[in-house]
PDB file of C-alpha atoms in Angstrom:
ATOM      1  CA  MET U   1      32.411-165.296  31.972  1.00 88.00           C
ATOM      2  CA  PHE U   2      30.108-163.073  33.489  1.00 94.00           C
ATOM      3  CA  THR U   3      26.568-161.494  32.738  1.00 93.00           C
ATOM      4  CA  GLY U   4      26.719-157.750  34.431  1.00 93.00           C
ATOM      5  CA  ILE U   5      24.247-158.528  36.876  1.00 94.00           C
ATOM      6  CA  VAL U   6      26.037-157.385  40.504  1.00 96.00           C
ATOM      7  CA  GLU U   7      25.372-159.681  42.822  1.00 94.00           C
ATOM      8  CA  THR U   8      26.858-157.756  45.710  1.00 96.00           C
ATOM      9  CA  ILE U   9      28.742-154.389  47.065  1.00 97.00           C
ATOM     10  CA  GLY U  10      31.880-155.532  48.466  1.00 97.00           C
ATOM     11  CA  ALA U  11      33.805-153.566  50.510  1.00 97.00           C
ATOM     12  CA  VAL U  12      38.200-152.936  50.449  1.00 98.00           C
ATOM     13  CA  THR U  13      39.624-153.885  53.681  1.00 97.00           C
ATOM     14  CA  SER U  14      43.481-153.948  53.030  1.00 97.00           C
ATOM     15  CA  ILE U  15      45.850-152.710  50.150  1.00 97.00           C
ATOM     16  CA  GLU U  16      49.200-153.441  50.059  1.00 95.00           C
ATOM     17  CA  GLY U  17      51.480-153.272  47.466  1.00 93.00           C
ATOM     18  CA  ASN U  18      49.841-155.169  44.241  1.00 95.00           C
ATOM     19  CA  LYS U  19      47.102-157.180  46.766  1.00 97.00           C
ATOM     20  CA  ILE U  20      43.231-155.625  48.050  1.00 98.00           C
ATOM     21  CA  GLY U  21      41.520-157.057  50.186  1.00 98.00           C
ATOM     22  CA  ILE U  22      37.321-157.492  49.894  1.00 98.00           C
ATOM     23  CA  VAL U  23      34.928-158.194  52.351  1.00 97.00           C
ATOM     24  CA  ALA U  24      32.250-160.177  50.616  1.00 89.00           C
ATOM     25  CA  LYS U  25      29.335-161.236  52.994  1.00 81.00           C
ATOM     26  CA  LYS U  26      26.000-161.942  50.869  1.00 84.00           C
ATOM     27  CA  PHE U  27      28.319-165.080  48.338  1.00 83.00           C
ATOM     28  CA  SER U  28      31.850-165.761  50.725  1.00 79.00           C
ATOM     29  CA  ASP U  29      31.080-169.261  51.245  1.00 85.00           C
ATOM     30  CA  ARG U  30      31.023-169.884  46.951  1.00 88.00           C
ATOM     31  CA  LEU U  31      34.799-168.738  46.988  1.00 92.00           C
ATOM     32  CA  GLN U  32      37.267-170.777  45.380  1.00 94.00           C
ATOM     33  CA  ILE U  33      41.375-169.467  45.399  1.00 97.00           C
ATOM     34  CA  GLY U  34      42.134-168.981  41.905  1.00 97.00           C
ATOM     35  CA  GLY U  35      38.408-168.292  41.043  1.00 96.00           C
ATOM     36  CA  SER U  36      37.671-165.859  38.901  1.00 97.00           C
ATOM     37  CA  VAL U  37      35.390-162.720  41.132  1.00 97.00           C
ATOM     38  CA  SER U  38      34.523-159.387  38.869  1.00 98.00           C
ATOM     39  CA  VAL U  39      35.680-156.645  40.849  1.00 98.00           C
ATOM     40  CA  LYS U  40      33.793-152.819  39.675  1.00 98.00           C
ATOM     41  CA  GLY U  41      33.642-154.798  35.847  1.00 98.00           C
ATOM     42  CA  ALA U  42      37.471-156.448  36.094  1.00 98.00           C
ATOM     43  CA  CYS U  43      38.163-160.296  36.090  1.00 98.00           C
ATOM     44  CA  LEU U  44      40.455-161.239  38.974  1.00 98.00           C
ATOM     45  CA  THR U  45      41.924-164.296  40.817  1.00 98.00           C
ATOM     46  CA  ILE U  46      41.102-165.087  44.504  1.00 97.00           C
ATOM     47  CA  THR U  47      44.638-165.980  45.451  1.00 98.00           C
ATOM     48  CA  SER U  48      43.088-165.951  49.245  1.00 96.00           C
ATOM     49  CA  ILE U  49      40.170-166.642  50.911  1.00 96.00           C
ATOM     50  CA  LYS U  50      40.200-165.316  55.132  1.00 93.00           C
ATOM     51  CA  ASN U  51      36.156-165.505  56.616  1.00 89.00           C
ATOM     52  CA  GLU U  52      34.535-163.646  54.324  1.00 90.00           C
ATOM     53  CA  GLN U  53      37.477-161.503  53.094  1.00 95.00           C
ATOM     54  CA  PHE U  54      38.919-162.892  49.829  1.00 97.00           C
ATOM     55  CA  MET U  55      42.447-161.634  48.218  1.00 98.00           C
ATOM     56  CA  VAL U  56      43.219-160.545  44.229  1.00 98.00           C
ATOM     57  CA  ASP U  57      46.507-159.272  42.688  1.00 97.00           C
ATOM     58  CA  VAL U  58      45.903-156.655  40.687  1.00 97.00           C
ATOM     59  CA  VAL U  59      48.816-155.693  38.690  1.00 96.00           C
ATOM     60  CA  ASP U  60      50.550-153.642  36.518  1.00 95.00           C
ATOM     61  CA  GLU U  61      48.677-154.237  33.372  1.00 94.00           C
ATOM     62  CA  THR U  62      45.084-153.762  35.141  1.00 96.00           C
ATOM     63  CA  ARG U  63      45.995-150.753  36.423  1.00 95.00           C
ATOM     64  CA  ARG U  64      46.264-149.358  32.989  1.00 94.00           C
ATOM     65  CA  LYS U  65      43.190-150.341  31.821  1.00 95.00           C
ATOM     66  CA  THR U  66      41.423-149.284  35.418  1.00 97.00           C
ATOM     67  CA  ASN U  67      40.379-147.779  37.486  1.00 97.00           C
ATOM     68  CA  LEU U  68      41.487-150.329  40.301  1.00 97.00           C
ATOM     69  CA  GLY U  69      45.134-148.124  41.284  1.00 95.00           C
ATOM     70  CA  ASP U  70      42.966-144.999  42.897  1.00 95.00           C
ATOM     71  CA  LEU U  71      40.541-147.398  44.984  1.00 97.00           C
ATOM     72  CA  ARG U  72      41.237-146.310  49.320  1.00 97.00           C
ATOM     73  CA  LEU U  73      40.449-148.581  51.693  1.00 97.00           C
ATOM     74  CA  ALA U  74      36.677-148.647  52.549  1.00 97.00           C
ATOM     75  CA  SER U  75      36.095-148.254  48.720  1.00 97.00           C
ATOM     76  CA  ASN U  76      32.617-149.791  47.614  1.00 98.00           C
ATOM     77  CA  VAL U  77      33.124-152.021  44.992  1.00 98.00           C
ATOM     78  CA  ASN U  78      30.463-154.473  42.607  1.00 98.00           C
ATOM     79  CA  LEU U  79      30.803-157.692  42.849  1.00 97.00           C
ATOM     80  CA  GLU U  80      30.344-160.983  40.793  1.00 97.00           C
ATOM     81  CA  LEU U  81      31.018-164.918  40.295  1.00 95.00           C
ATOM     82  CA  PRO U  82      31.118-166.066  36.812  1.00 94.00           C
ATOM     83  CA  VAL U  83      27.929-167.518  35.628  1.00 89.00           C
ATOM     84  CA  PRO U  84      27.676-171.577  36.160  1.00 80.00           C
ATOM     85  CA  VAL U  85      27.210-173.008  32.737  1.00 76.00           C
ATOM     86  CA  THR U  86      23.822-173.859  34.037  1.00 74.00           C
ATOM     87  CA  GLY U  87      23.257-170.713  35.678  1.00 71.00           C
ATOM     88  CA  SER U  88      20.777-167.945  34.634  1.00 74.00           C
ATOM     89  CA  PHE U  89      21.973-165.315  32.065  1.00 74.00           C
ATOM     90  CA  ASP U  90      20.885-162.150  32.958  1.00 81.00           C
ATOM     91  CA  GLY U  91      22.457-158.744  31.275  1.00 80.00           C
ATOM     92  CA  HIS U  92      25.001-159.686  28.462  1.00 85.00           C
ATOM     93  CA  ILE U  93      28.164-161.123  27.324  1.00 86.00           C
ATOM     94  CA  VAL U  94      30.706-159.661  29.514  1.00 92.00           C
ATOM     95  CA  GLN U  95      34.592-161.191  29.974  1.00 93.00           C
ATOM     96  CA  GLY U  96      35.971-158.604  32.401  1.00 95.00           C
ATOM     97  CA  HIS U  97      38.453-157.214  29.732  1.00 95.00           C
ATOM     98  CA  ILE U  98      38.028-153.634  30.613  1.00 96.00           C
ATOM     99  CA  ASP U  99      38.854-151.541  27.205  1.00 95.00           C
ATOM    100  CA  ASN U 100      39.131-148.561  29.057  1.00 94.00           C
ATOM    101  CA  THR U 101      38.558-145.696  31.655  1.00 97.00           C
ATOM    102  CA  VAL U 102      35.640-143.403  30.729  1.00 98.00           C
ATOM    103  CA  GLN U 103      34.365-140.225  33.064  1.00 98.00           C
ATOM    104  CA  VAL U 104      30.464-139.185  34.411  1.00 98.00           C
ATOM    105  CA  ILE U 105      30.914-135.930  32.440  1.00 98.00           C
ATOM    106  CA  SER U 106      26.385-134.828  33.407  1.00 98.00           C
ATOM    107  CA  ILE U 107      24.127-136.621  35.567  1.00 98.00           C
ATOM    108  CA  ILE U 108      20.665-135.288  34.892  1.00 98.00           C
ATOM    109  CA  GLU U 109      17.538-136.782  37.292  1.00 96.00           C
ATOM    110  CA  GLU U 110      15.456-137.402  35.630  1.00 94.00           C
ATOM    111  CA  SER U 111      11.431-138.792  37.000  1.00 93.00           C
ATOM    112  CA  ASP U 112      11.814-142.136  37.827  1.00 92.00           C
ATOM    113  CA  SER U 113      15.753-142.435  36.434  1.00 95.00           C
ATOM    114  CA  GLN U 114      19.031-141.064  35.568  1.00 97.00           C
ATOM    115  CA  LEU U 115      20.410-139.975  32.400  1.00 98.00           C
ATOM    116  CA  ILE U 116      24.335-140.770  32.872  1.00 98.00           C
ATOM    117  CA  LYS U 117      26.713-139.121  30.305  1.00 98.00           C
ATOM    118  CA  PHE U 118      30.409-140.279  29.933  1.00 98.00           C
ATOM    119  CA  LYS U 119      33.349-139.575  28.025  1.00 98.00           C
ATOM    120  CA  THR U 120      34.673-142.312  26.143  1.00 95.00           C
ATOM    121  CA  ASN U 121      37.816-142.741  23.989  1.00 90.00           C
ATOM    122  CA  PRO U 122      37.562-141.999  19.980  1.00 86.00           C
ATOM    123  CA  LEU U 123      38.743-145.028  19.789  1.00 86.00           C
ATOM    124  CA  ASP U 124      36.065-147.161  21.808  1.00 92.00           C
ATOM    125  CA  ILE U 125      33.214-145.559  20.405  1.00 91.00           C
ATOM    126  CA  ARG U 126      33.273-146.967  17.376  1.00 91.00           C
ATOM    127  CA  TYR U 127      31.735-150.501  19.543  1.00 92.00           C
ATOM    128  CA  LEU U 128      29.309-148.033  20.939  1.00 94.00           C
ATOM    129  CA  VAL U 129      25.634-147.973  19.066  1.00 93.00           C
ATOM    130  CA  LYS U 130      21.986-146.999  20.693  1.00 95.00           C
ATOM    131  CA  LYS U 131      20.426-149.423  22.473  1.00 95.00           C
ATOM    132  CA  GLY U 132      23.690-151.858  22.549  1.00 93.00           C
ATOM    133  CA  PHE U 133      25.379-153.426  25.181  1.00 93.00           C
ATOM    134  CA  VAL U 134      28.511-151.680  27.312  1.00 96.00           C
ATOM    135  CA  ALA U 135      29.396-152.990  30.981  1.00 97.00           C
ATOM    136  CA  VAL U 136      30.384-149.918  33.044  1.00 98.00           C
ATOM    137  CA  ASP U 137      31.970-150.402  36.152  1.00 98.00           C
ATOM    138  CA  GLY U 138      30.745-154.872  35.868  1.00 97.00           C
ATOM    139  CA  VAL U 139      27.254-153.690  35.641  1.00 98.00           C
ATOM    140  CA  SER U 140      25.097-155.180  32.068  1.00 96.00           C
ATOM    141  CA  LEU U 141      23.661-151.310  30.708  1.00 97.00           C
ATOM    142  CA  THR U 142      21.935-149.970  27.529  1.00 96.00           C
ATOM    143  CA  ILE U 143      23.227-147.500  26.026  1.00 97.00           C
ATOM    144  CA  VAL U 144      20.659-144.622  25.365  1.00 98.00           C
ATOM    145  CA  ASP U 145      22.850-142.607  23.078  1.00 97.00           C
ATOM    146  CA  CYS U 146      25.825-141.823  21.952  1.00 96.00           C
ATOM    147  CA  ASP U 147      27.979-139.175  19.586  1.00 95.00           C
ATOM    148  CA  SER U 148      31.588-139.181  18.765  1.00 93.00           C
ATOM    149  CA  ASP U 149      33.441-139.145  22.631  1.00 95.00           C
ATOM    150  CA  TRP U 150      30.703-139.569  24.319  1.00 97.00           C
ATOM    151  CA  PHE U 151      27.936-142.541  25.010  1.00 97.00           C
ATOM    152  CA  SER U 152      24.110-142.644  28.158  1.00 98.00           C
ATOM    153  CA  ILE U 153      22.833-144.337  30.079  1.00 98.00           C
ATOM    154  CA  ALA U 154      19.903-144.338  32.077  1.00 97.00           C
ATOM    155  CA  LEU U 155      20.280-145.868  35.319  1.00 97.00           C
ATOM    156  CA  ILE U 156      17.289-147.300  36.839  1.00 97.00           C
ATOM    157  CA  PRO U 157      16.425-146.814  40.456  1.00 97.00           C
ATOM    158  CA  HIS U 158      17.274-150.668  41.684  1.00 96.00           C
ATOM    159  CA  THR U 159      20.705-150.686  39.858  1.00 97.00           C
ATOM    160  CA  SER U 160      21.302-147.515  41.341  1.00 96.00           C
ATOM    161  CA  LYS U 161      20.291-148.824  44.744  1.00 96.00           C
ATOM    162  CA  HIS U 162      21.885-152.162  43.881  1.00 96.00           C
ATOM    163  CA  THR U 163      25.525-151.669  42.588  1.00 97.00           C
ATOM    164  CA  THR U 164      28.256-148.507  43.293  1.00 98.00           C
ATOM    165  CA  LEU U 165      26.673-146.473  39.826  1.00 98.00           C
ATOM    166  CA  GLY U 166      24.219-145.462  42.720  1.00 96.00           C
ATOM    167  CA  GLU U 167      26.710-143.221  44.617  1.00 97.00           C
ATOM    168  CA  LEU U 168      28.262-141.612  40.943  1.00 98.00           C
ATOM    169  CA  LYS U 169      29.262-138.207  40.417  1.00 98.00           C
ATOM    170  CA  VAL U 170      30.675-136.232  37.495  1.00 98.00           C
ATOM    171  CA  GLY U 171      34.418-136.254  37.002  1.00 98.00           C
ATOM    172  CA  ASP U 172      34.050-139.653  38.971  1.00 98.00           C
ATOM    173  CA  THR U 173      36.028-142.226  36.506  1.00 97.00           C
ATOM    174  CA  THR U 174      34.551-145.848  35.824  1.00 98.00           C
ATOM    175  CA  ASN U 175      35.531-148.934  33.592  1.00 98.00           C
ATOM    176  CA  LEU U 176      34.238-149.545  30.459  1.00 98.00           C
ATOM    177  CA  GLU U 177      33.929-152.578  28.372  1.00 96.00           C
ATOM    178  CA  VAL U 178      32.457-152.336  25.423  1.00 95.00           C
ATOM    179  CA  ASP U 179      30.858-156.184  23.460  1.00 88.00           C
ATOM    180  CA  LEU U 180      32.486-158.668  22.862  1.00 80.00           C
ATOM    181  CA  PHE U 181      30.713-159.326  19.685  1.00 78.00           C
ATOM    182  CA  ALA U 182      30.837-155.612  18.228  1.00 82.00           C
ATOM    183  CA  LYS U 183      34.494-155.860  18.565  1.00 80.00           C
ATOM    184  CA  TYR U 184      34.760-159.405  16.570  1.00 78.00           C
ATOM    185  CA  ALA U 185      32.196-158.542  14.143  1.00 82.00           C
ATOM    186  CA  GLU U 186      34.501-155.060  12.861  1.00 78.00           C
ATOM    187  CA  LYS U 187      37.649-157.502  12.859  1.00 79.00           C
ATOM    188  CA  PHE U 188      36.206-159.950  10.207  1.00 84.00           C
ATOM    189  CA  LEU U 189      35.261-156.763   8.296  1.00 84.00           C
ATOM    190  CA  THR U 190      38.469-155.449   8.258  1.00 85.00           C
ATOM    191  CA  SER U 191      40.653-158.884   7.696  1.00 77.00           C
TER     192      SER U 191
END
């Protein structure tokens, strides 16, 4: 389980078929083979470690649901290790199970933030509510507004600087994980 509070930005160092190598200097001493890591919001398993680089496998199902298939050498990625039982729980509950990808359709510069609007699948919008939780590329965010096929978030300067969301441009695709509790609520109400 993750919190959506990105620990560091890593860089893709190798891509060999389904295997992706990533350098993560900040927490390389805490990596474990077989352990989980959130890469752009997707929970992946660490398959090998050498110095500050770790390897993960990105299987076909992950490629279908995420934008990890679009990674290139030197691509920056948001990284987070699972929260330990004794750890601080900021953000919100994030599983690392990407629901879909969403596309940036506008970025409006405001005096103290950026208002970013994403086009989303109408099937996912039922889980999104104003002031509700959402994870975009693994970052825990609060929804500002939403409608039948879009939602928006306010990107504060700290998040812009310490995650890859500050690099977004109109047309970019990001990974979306909707609130887990909204999915459970729907299942209870429709079963």
